[in-house]
XYZ file of C-alpha atoms in Angstrom:
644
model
C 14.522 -20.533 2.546
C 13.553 -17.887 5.225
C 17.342 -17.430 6.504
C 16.304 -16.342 9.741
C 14.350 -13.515 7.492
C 10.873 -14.942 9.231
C 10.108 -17.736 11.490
C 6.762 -19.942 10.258
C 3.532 -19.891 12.554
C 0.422 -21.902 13.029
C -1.702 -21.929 9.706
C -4.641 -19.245 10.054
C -8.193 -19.841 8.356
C -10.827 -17.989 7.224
C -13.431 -19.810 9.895
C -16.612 -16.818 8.959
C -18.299 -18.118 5.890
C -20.132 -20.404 5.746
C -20.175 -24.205 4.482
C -22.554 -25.229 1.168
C -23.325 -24.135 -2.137
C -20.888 -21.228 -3.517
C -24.317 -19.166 -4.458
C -26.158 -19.749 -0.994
C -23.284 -18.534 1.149
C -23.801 -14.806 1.591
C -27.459 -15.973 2.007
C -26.951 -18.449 4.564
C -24.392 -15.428 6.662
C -27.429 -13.189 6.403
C -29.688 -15.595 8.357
C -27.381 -16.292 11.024
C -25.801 -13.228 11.725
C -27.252 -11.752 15.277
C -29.277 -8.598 14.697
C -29.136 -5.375 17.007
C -32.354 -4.216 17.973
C -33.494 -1.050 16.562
C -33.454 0.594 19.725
C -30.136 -0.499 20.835
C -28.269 0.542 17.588
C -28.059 4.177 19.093
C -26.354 2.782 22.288
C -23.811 1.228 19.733
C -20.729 3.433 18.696
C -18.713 2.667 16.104
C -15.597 4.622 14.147
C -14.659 5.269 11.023
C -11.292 6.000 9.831
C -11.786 7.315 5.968
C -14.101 8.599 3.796
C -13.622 7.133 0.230
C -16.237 5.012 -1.298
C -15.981 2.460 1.164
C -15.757 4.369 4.375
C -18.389 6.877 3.212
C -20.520 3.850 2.484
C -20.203 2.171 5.288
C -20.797 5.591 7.410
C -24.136 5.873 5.298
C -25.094 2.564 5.520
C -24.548 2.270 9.655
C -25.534 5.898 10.378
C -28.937 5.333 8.778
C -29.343 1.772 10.599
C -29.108 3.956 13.759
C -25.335 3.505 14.843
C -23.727 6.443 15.960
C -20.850 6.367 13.911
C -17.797 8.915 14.421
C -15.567 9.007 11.183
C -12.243 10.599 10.470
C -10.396 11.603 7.229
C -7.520 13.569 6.983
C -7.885 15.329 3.882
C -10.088 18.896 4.524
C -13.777 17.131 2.997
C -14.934 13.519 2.541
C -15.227 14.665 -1.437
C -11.328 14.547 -1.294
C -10.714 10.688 -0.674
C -8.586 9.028 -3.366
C -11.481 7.556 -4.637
C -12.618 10.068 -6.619
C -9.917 9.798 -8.694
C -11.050 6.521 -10.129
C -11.789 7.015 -13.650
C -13.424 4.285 -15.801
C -16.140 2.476 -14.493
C -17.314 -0.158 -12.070
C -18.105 -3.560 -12.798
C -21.669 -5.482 -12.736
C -22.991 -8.614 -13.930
C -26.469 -7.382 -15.100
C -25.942 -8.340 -18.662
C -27.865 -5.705 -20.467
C -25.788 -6.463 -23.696
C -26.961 -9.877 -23.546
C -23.372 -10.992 -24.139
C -23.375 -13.765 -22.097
C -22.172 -12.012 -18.592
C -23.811 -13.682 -15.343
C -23.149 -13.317 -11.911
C -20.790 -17.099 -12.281
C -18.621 -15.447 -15.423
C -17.757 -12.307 -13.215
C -17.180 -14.552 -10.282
C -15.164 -16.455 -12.475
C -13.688 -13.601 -14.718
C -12.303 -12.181 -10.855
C -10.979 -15.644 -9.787
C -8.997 -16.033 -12.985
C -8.064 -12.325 -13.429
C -6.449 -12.786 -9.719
C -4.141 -15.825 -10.772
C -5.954 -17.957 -8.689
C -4.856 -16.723 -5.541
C -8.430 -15.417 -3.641
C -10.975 -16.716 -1.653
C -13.818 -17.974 -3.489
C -16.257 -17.269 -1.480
C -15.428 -13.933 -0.707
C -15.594 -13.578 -4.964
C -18.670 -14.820 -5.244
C -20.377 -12.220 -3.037
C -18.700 -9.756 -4.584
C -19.989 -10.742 -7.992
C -23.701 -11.445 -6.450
C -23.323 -7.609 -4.868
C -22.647 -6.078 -8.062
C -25.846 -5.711 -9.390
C -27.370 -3.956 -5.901
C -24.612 -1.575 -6.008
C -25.676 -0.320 -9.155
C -29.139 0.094 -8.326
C -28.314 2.035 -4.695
C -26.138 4.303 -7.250
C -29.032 5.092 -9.800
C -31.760 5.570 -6.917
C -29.015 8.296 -5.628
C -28.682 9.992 -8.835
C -25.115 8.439 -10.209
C -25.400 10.182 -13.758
C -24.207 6.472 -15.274
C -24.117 7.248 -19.076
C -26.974 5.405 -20.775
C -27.054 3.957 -24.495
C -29.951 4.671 -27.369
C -33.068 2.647 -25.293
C -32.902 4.573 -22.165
C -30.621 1.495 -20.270
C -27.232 2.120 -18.525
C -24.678 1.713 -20.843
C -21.310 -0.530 -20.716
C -18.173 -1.032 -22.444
C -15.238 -3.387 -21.741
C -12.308 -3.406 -19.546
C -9.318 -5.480 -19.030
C -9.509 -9.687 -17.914
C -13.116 -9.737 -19.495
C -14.939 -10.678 -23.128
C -18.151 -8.904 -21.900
C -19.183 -5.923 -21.756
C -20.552 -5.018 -18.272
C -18.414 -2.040 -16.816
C -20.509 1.046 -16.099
C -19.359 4.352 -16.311
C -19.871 7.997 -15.707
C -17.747 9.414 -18.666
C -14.432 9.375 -17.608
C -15.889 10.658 -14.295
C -16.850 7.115 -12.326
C -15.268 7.272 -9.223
C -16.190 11.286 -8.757
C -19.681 10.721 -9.063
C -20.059 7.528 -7.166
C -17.739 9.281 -4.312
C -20.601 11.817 -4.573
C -23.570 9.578 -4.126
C -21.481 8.137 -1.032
C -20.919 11.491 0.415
C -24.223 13.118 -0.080
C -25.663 9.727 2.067
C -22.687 10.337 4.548
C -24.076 14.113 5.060
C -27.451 13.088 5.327
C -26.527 11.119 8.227
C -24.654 13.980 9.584
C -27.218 16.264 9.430
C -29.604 13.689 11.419
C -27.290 13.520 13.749
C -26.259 9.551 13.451
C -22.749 10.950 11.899
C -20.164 12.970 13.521
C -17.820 13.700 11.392
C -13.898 14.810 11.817
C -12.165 16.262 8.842
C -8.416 17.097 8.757
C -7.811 14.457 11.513
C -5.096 11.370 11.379
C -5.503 8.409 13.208
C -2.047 7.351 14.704
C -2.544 4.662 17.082
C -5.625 2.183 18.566
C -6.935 2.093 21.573
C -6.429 -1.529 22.837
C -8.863 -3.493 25.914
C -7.934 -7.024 25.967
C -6.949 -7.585 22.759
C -9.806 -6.271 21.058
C -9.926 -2.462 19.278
C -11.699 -0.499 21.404
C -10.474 3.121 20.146
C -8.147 5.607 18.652
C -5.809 8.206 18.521
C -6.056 10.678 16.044
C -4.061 14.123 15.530
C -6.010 16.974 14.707
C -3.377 18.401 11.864
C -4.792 22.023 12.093
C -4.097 22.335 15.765
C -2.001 19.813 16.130
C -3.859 18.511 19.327
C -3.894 14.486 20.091
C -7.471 13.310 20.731
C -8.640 10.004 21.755
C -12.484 8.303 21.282
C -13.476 5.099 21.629
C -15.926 2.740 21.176
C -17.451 -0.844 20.363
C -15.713 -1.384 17.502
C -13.211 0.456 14.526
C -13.021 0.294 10.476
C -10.600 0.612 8.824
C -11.208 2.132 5.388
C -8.072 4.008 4.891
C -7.036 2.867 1.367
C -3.873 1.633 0.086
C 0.124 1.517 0.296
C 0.993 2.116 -3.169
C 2.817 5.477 -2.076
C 5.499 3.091 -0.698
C 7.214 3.599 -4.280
C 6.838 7.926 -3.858
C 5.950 7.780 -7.214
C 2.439 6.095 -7.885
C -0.874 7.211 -9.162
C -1.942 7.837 -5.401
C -2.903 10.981 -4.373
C 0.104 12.406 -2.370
C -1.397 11.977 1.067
C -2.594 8.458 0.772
C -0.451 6.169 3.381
C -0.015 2.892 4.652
C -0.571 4.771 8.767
C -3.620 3.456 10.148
C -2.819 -0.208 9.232
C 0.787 -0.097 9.752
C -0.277 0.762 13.319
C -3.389 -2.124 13.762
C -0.495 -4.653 12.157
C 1.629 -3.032 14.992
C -1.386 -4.406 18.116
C -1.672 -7.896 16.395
C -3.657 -7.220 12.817
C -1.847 -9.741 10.502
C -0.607 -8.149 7.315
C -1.939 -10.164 4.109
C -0.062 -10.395 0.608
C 2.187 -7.148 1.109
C 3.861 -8.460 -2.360
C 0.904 -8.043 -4.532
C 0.977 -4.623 -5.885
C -0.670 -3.800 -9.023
C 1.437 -1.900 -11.884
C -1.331 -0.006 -14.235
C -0.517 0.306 -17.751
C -2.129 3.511 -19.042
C -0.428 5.903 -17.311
C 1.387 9.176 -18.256
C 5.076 8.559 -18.563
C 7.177 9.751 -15.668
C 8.772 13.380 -16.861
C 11.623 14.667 -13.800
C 13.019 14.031 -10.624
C 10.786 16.732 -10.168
C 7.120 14.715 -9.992
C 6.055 13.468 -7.003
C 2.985 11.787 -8.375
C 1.812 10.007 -11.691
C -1.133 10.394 -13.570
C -3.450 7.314 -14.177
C -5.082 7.435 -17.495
C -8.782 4.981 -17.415
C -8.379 1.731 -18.494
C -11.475 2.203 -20.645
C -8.917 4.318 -22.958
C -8.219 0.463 -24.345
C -11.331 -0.010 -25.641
C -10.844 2.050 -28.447
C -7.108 2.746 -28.425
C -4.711 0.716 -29.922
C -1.375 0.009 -28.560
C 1.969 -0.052 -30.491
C 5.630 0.729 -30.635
C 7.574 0.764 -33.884
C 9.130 -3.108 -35.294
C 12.826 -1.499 -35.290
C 14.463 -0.417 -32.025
C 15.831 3.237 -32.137
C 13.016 4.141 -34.346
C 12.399 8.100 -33.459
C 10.190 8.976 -36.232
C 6.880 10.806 -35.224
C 4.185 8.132 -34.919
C 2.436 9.518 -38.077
C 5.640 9.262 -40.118
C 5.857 5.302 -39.002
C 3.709 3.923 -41.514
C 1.239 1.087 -41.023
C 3.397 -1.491 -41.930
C 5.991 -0.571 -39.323
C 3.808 -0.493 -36.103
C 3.760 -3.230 -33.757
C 0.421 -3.733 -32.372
C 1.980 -6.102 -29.674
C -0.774 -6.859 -27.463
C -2.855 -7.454 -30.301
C -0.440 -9.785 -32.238
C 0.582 -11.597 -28.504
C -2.946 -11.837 -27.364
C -5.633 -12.502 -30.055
C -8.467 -13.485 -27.932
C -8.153 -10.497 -25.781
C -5.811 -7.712 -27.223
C -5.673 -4.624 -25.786
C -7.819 -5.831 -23.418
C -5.750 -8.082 -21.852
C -5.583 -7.518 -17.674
C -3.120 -4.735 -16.382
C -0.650 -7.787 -14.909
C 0.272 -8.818 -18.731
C -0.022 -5.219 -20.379
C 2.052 -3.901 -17.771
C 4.590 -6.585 -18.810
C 4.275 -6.712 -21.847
C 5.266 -2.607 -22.170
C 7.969 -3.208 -20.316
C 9.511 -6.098 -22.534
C 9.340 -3.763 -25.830
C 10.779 -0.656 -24.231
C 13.687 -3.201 -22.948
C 14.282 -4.045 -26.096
C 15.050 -0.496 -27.547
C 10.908 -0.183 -28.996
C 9.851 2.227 -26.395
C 8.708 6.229 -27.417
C 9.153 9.525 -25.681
C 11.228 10.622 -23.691
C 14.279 7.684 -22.329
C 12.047 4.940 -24.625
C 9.979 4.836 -21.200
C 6.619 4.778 -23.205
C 4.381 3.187 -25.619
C 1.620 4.614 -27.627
C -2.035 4.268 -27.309
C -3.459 5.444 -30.928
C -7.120 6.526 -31.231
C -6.933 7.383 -35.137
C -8.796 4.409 -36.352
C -11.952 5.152 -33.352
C -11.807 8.252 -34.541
C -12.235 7.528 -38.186
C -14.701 4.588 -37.658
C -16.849 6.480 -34.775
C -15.797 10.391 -35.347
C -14.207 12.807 -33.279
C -17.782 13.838 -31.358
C -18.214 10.531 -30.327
C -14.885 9.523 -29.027
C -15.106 13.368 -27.463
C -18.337 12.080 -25.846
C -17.111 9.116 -24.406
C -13.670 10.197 -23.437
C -13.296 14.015 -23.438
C -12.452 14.789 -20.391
C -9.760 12.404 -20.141
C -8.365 14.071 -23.005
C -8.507 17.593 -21.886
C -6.224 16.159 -18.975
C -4.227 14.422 -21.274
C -3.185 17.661 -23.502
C -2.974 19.990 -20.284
C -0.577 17.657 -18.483
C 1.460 16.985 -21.648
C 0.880 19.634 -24.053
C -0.086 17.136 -26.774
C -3.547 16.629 -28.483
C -4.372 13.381 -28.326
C -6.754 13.719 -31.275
C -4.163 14.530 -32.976
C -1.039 12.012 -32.259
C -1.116 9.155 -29.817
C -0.963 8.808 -25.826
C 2.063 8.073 -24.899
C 1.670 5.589 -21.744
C 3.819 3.716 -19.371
C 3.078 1.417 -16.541
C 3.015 3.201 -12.971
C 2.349 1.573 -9.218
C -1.405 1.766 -9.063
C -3.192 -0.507 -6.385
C -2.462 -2.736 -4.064
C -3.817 -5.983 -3.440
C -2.617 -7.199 -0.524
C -3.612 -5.323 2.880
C -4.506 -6.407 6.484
C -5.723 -9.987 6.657
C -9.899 -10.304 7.171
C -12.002 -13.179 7.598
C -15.325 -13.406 5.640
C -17.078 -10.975 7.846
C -14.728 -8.225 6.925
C -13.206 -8.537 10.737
C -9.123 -8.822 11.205
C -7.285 -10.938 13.292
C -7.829 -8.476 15.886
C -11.128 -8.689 17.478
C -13.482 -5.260 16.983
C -11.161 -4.214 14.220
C -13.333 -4.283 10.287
C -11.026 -3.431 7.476
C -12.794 -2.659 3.934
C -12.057 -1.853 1.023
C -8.394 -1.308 -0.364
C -7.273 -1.804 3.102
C -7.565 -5.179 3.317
C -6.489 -8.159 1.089
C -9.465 -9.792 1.039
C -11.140 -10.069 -2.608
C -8.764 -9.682 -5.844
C -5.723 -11.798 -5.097
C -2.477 -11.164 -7.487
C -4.159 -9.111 -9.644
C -7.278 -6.956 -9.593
C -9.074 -6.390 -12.791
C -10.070 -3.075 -14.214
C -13.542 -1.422 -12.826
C -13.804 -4.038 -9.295
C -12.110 -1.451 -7.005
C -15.200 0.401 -7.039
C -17.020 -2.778 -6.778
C -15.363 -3.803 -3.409
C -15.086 -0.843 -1.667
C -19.052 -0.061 -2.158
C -19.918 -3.909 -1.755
C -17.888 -3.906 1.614
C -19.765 -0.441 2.878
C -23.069 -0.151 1.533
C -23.922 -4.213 1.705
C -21.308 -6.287 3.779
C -20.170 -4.450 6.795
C -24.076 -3.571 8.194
C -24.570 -7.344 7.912
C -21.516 -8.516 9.672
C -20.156 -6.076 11.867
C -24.077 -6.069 13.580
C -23.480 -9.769 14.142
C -20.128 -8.713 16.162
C -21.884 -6.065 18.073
C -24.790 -8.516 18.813
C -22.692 -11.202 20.582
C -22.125 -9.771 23.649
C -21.635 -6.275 25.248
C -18.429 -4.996 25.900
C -17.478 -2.660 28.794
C -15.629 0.839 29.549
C -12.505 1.691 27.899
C -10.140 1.903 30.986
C -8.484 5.405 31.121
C -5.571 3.513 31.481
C -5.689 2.015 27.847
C -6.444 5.448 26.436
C -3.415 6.673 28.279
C -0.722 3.743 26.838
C -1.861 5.032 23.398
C -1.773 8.318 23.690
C 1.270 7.714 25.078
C 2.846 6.054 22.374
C 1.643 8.809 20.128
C 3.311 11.080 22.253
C 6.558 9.658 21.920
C 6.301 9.057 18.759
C 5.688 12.670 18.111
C 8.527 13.413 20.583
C 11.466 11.429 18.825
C 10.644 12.517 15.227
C 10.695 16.103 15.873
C 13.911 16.208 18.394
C 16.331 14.511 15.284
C 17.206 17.705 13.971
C 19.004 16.016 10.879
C 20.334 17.327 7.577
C 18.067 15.612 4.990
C 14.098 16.125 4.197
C 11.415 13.514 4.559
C 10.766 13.671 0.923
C 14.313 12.416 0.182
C 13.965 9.792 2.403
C 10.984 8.678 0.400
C 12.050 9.274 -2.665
C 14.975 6.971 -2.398
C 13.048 4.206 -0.744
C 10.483 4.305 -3.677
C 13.698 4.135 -6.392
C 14.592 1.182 -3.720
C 10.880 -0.226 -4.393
C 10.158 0.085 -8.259
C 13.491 -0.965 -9.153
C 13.710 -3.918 -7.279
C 10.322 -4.827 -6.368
C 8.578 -3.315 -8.986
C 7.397 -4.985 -12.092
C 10.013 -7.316 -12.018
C 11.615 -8.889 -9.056
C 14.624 -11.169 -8.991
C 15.850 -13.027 -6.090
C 18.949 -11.133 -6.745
C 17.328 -7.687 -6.446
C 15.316 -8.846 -3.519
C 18.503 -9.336 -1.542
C 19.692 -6.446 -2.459
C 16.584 -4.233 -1.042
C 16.943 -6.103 2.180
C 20.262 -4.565 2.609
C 19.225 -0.835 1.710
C 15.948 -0.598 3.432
C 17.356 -1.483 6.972
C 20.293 0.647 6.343
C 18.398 3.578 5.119
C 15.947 3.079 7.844
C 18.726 3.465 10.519
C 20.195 6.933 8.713
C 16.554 8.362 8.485
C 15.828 7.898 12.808
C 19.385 9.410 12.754
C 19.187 12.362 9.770
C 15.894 13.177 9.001
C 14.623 16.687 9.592
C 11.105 17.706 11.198
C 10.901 21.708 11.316
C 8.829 22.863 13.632
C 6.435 21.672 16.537
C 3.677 19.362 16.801
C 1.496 22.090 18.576
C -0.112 23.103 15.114
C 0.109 22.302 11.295
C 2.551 20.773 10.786
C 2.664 18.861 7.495
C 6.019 17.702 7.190
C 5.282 16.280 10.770
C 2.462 14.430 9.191
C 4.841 12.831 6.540
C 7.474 11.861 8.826
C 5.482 9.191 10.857
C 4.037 8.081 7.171
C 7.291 7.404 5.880
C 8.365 5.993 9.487
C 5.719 3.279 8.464
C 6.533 2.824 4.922
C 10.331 2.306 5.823
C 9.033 -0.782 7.690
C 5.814 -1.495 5.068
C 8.916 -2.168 2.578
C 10.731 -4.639 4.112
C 7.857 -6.789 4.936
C 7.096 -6.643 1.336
C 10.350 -7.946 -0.147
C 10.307 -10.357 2.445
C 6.983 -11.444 1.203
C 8.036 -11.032 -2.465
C 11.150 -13.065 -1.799
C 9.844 -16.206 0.133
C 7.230 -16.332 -3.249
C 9.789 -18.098 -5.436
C 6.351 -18.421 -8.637
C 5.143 -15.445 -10.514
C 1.715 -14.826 -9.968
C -0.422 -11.838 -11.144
C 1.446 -8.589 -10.032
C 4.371 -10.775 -8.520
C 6.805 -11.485 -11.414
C 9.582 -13.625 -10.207
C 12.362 -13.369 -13.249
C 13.075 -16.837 -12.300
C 9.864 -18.189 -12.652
C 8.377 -17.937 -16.049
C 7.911 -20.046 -19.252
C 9.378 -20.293 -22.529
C 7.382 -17.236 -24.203
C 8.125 -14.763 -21.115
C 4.732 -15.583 -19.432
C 3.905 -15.963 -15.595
C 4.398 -19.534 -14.270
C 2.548 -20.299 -10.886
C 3.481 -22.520 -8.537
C 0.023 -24.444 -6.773
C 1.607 -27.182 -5.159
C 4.188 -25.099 -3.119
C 2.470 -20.897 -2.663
C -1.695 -21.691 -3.179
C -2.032 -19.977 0.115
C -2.253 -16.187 1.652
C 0.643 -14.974 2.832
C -0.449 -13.784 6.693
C 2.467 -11.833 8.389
C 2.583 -10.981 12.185
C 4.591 -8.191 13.684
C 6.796 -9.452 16.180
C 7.901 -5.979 17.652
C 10.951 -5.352 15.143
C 12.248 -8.584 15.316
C 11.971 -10.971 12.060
C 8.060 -11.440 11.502
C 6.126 -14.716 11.385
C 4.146 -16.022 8.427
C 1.187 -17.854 8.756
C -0.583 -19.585 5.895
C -4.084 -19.490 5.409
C -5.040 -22.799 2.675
C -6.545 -21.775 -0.858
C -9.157 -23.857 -1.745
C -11.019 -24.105 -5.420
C -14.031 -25.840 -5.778
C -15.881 -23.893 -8.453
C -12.882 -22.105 -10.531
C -9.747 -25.196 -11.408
C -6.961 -23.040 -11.317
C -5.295 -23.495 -14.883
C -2.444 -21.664 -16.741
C -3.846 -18.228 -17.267
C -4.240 -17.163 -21.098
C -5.488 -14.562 -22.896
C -4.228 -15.578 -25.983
């Protein structure tokens, strides 16, 4: 089927974790990994590149091991990662409710929830981290909200019957991004952490074959600098922004593993993007970001559209006997807490059909009238508030009042550069954590386990593994000639974007490749559409290196500098994507082939032909090669996924 679009490698395999039981694998990696002698940890240097929960983790975690660790983020403090604009909780297996949650059900909640397409090994230490995460959060003062007996409290989220998500109000990623970043300053202050805000890493810094480096801008001067050491991380998030409009914050990019793809870093999944269902509907041409409303919302809002298509009657004029409660009536067992793959879906098929509210019929509503008659308007204030504060300021409507309108929006992205077991990429030295890599939700990642990973991967995972690495062997001086050849490329780089001189702005650039994106890789894809975007991207690749516009210099700040090489990457992010998305003929998770689904509009998977990851190696602009790394299930039979 490729068409000359790819050419097919060897297979790749995950050859880090260990053979045995499921539950005695993380165990069994412990033990053998190499240490570092105390003593020698402070001859080891290791960087950084973000500051979000998992690379201000990982920072704390190796800076108090001893490590001198030299971290980057290019936003003007640590407290302003992405990550802090996670809302709703994080997931742990500790069972307080005594609902029948163990460490196996979230292992296998995450399995299932991902359409059977992750590792289960790498699930299974997730799930077995879960419960340490939570207590290195409460011993660091995470203000978790706690229930009548003096216990951390939970309520559900999507792809689970249990009840184990933590939460911090409506405030969960903020105040675990907190605990991170007071640890990350304590290590700064000792001296372990040396920290670079406002800084952009463009390129690595390559000794054979392994990452030894990197270039990174300083976007208040505008000065290139170069450092290097034993080994890199990558914790620099995800590409959602490739669709401009996204729940992302504005600067979060695809940069720093667009350019590790570019030195040999294979690129996992780039198809699997999730689509969140609770978000506010888009308003204008003039937004240039969405606004994610938590997941936990579903717990006690209902969802609904009017029975009738072109029904425009205020939603307290429709009476009872009118509303749809579709995901309710579709999905029994679950409801409206059904994973964001299917509610995503599921909004889109009524507002095709005429159903949808607002604005266009681009929305559905999510109702809190009967919470607030069964619980009262303090306690759904209590649990919720500040969610609907931002709610009525971004809308002008009180959701105590009338419904949420909602409407799915690109969220997060599943796929990411390709890591074995131990976290480490196809190219040697070079960790990638966190949303960055592909490594532990598959199609689909359920509510609440972003926060999950990206703390499992820095606080627990990364000090275990990435010691092992820098126990095996010494490695020697960076050659000033390899910190030249990137710096060099940087330069150039630099050079040709600012001397276009065209007649049209970054931002319209972007804009049109993210209409490209969500309207024909989006929620839907069609082998049709697919085609289609492989004949736009190229073409409006070639007119942006021939009409795009950088004012200015790159002697000093210079943001719309900084957004030219970001788009640069996401005009070639895209097409690898709808390649991906196009060779995947089955729907699975946040992949929805048209042509691929049953009777009733549901996803239909394909195990025989696509139970594999999707690794994709740059081939310097030429058609890339896929390689195909062999999904195995021993303790989760992949089965027809219902929530019904």
């Amino acid at each position: 089927m490729n068409e000359n679009l790819f050419s097919t490698g060897e297979p790749i395999a995950d050859t880090a974790a260990p053979a045995g039981p499921i539950a005695d694998r993380w165990t069994t990696r412990k033990f053998e990994a190499k240490l570092v002698n105390p003593a020698n940890k402070r001859k080891k240097t290791v960087i950084i590149i973000g500051t979000g929960l998992a690379g201000g983790s990982a920072g704390a975690a190796l800076g108090e091991q001893g490590y001198r660790v030299i971290q980057f983020c290019f936003q003007d403090s640590p407290r302003r990662a992405h990550s802090i604009a996670a809302q709703g909780g994080i997931n742990a297996a500790k069972n307080y409710r005594n609902d029948g949650d163990s460490v196996h059900r979230l292992f296998y909640d995450t399995v299932k929830g991902g359409d059977y397409r992750s590792r289960e090994s790498n699930v299974h230490r997730l799930a077995e981290i879960s419960n340490a995460i939570i207590d290195q959060c409460v011993a660091q003062g995470v203000p978790f909200a706690r229930e009548y007996g003096g216990l951390l409290d939970n309520r559900s989220f999507g792809g689970a019957q249990v009840s184990r998500t933590f939460y911090a109000r409506g405030q969960t990623g903020q105040q675990l991004l907190l605990g991170a970043y007071q640890a990350l300053l304590r290590q700064v202050d000792a001296g372990t952490v040396e920290l670079h805000a406002r800084h952009e890493m463009l390129d690595l810094i390559m000794v054979d074959g392994a990452a030894r480096g990197v270039v990174v801008r300083n976007l208040i001067t505008g000065a290139l600098e170069s450092y290097t050491a034993d080994a890199v991380v990558l914790a620099s998030g995800g590409y959602g922004n490739v669709y401009f409009l996204s729940t992302n914050a504005m600067g979060s990019n695809v940069t720093a593993s667009w350019r590790a793809h570019k030195h040999g870093a294979y690129f996992a999944n780039p198809c699997f993007t999730q689509i969140h269902p609770t978000c506010i509907p888009v308003s204008g041409e003039h937004q240039s970001k969405l606004t994610l409303m938590s997941e936990s919302l579903r717990n006690d809002g209902r969802v609904w559209v009017p029975r009738n298509a072109g029904d425009h009657r205020r939603p307290a004029d429709v009476p009872e006997h009118e509303r749809d409660y579709y995901l309710e009536r579709i999905y029994p067992a679950f409801g409206n807490l059904v994973p964001r793959d299917i509610a995503s879906r599921a909004a889109k098929n009524v507002c095709d059909e005429g159903r949808g509210v607002g604005p266009g019929g681009l929305g559905v509503y999510l109702d809190f009238a009967d919470a607030i008659r069964r619980l009262g308007t303090e306690a759904v204030k209590a649990k919720y508030g500040n969610l609907f504060t931002m709610y009525e300021r971004i809308t002008g409507e009180n959701p105590y009042e009338m419904p949420m309108r909602i409407y799915p929006a690109v969220h997060y992205t599943m796929g990411g550069l390709w890591v074995d077991y131990d976290l480490q990429s196809t190219i040697p030295g070079l960790f990638v954590i966190g949303e960055a890599n592909f490594s532990d939700h598959g199609a689909n990642r359920l509510g609440a386990s972003a926060l999950m990973q990206g703390l499992a991967d820095g606080y627990f995972v990364l000090p275990t593994t990435l010691g092992d690495y820098l126990a095996r062997g010494p490695v020697g001086e960076v050659p000033a000639a390899a910190v030249e050849a990137a710096e060099t490329r940087v330069t150039a780089m630099i050079a040709k974007l600012l001397s276009i001189r065209g007649d049209r702005t970054v931002d319209s650039f972007h804009r049109e490749l993210g209409h490209i994106m969500w309207e024909y890789c989006g929620m839907e894809r069609t082998e049709a559409g697919l085609r289609k975007a492989l004949a736009l991207i190229p073409a409006l690749r070639a007119e942006f290196w021939e009409r795009v516009t950088v004012p200015g210099s790159g002697d000093d700040l210079n943001q719309s500098l900084e957004r030219a090489g970001r788009v640069a990457d996401f005009l070639e992010l895209a097409e690898l994507m709808v390649i991906d998305a196009l060779h995947r003929t089955e729907s699975a998770g946040g992949h929805f082939r048209a042509e691929s689904q049953t009777e009733d509009g549901e996803a239909r998977r394909d195990d025989r032909n696509f139970s594999y990851v999707a690794a994709w190696e740059w081939n310097g602009g030429e058609p890339p090669t896929l390689h195909r790394e062999a999904l195995t299930y021993e303790y989760v039979q992949p089965s027809t996924r219902s929530y019904k």
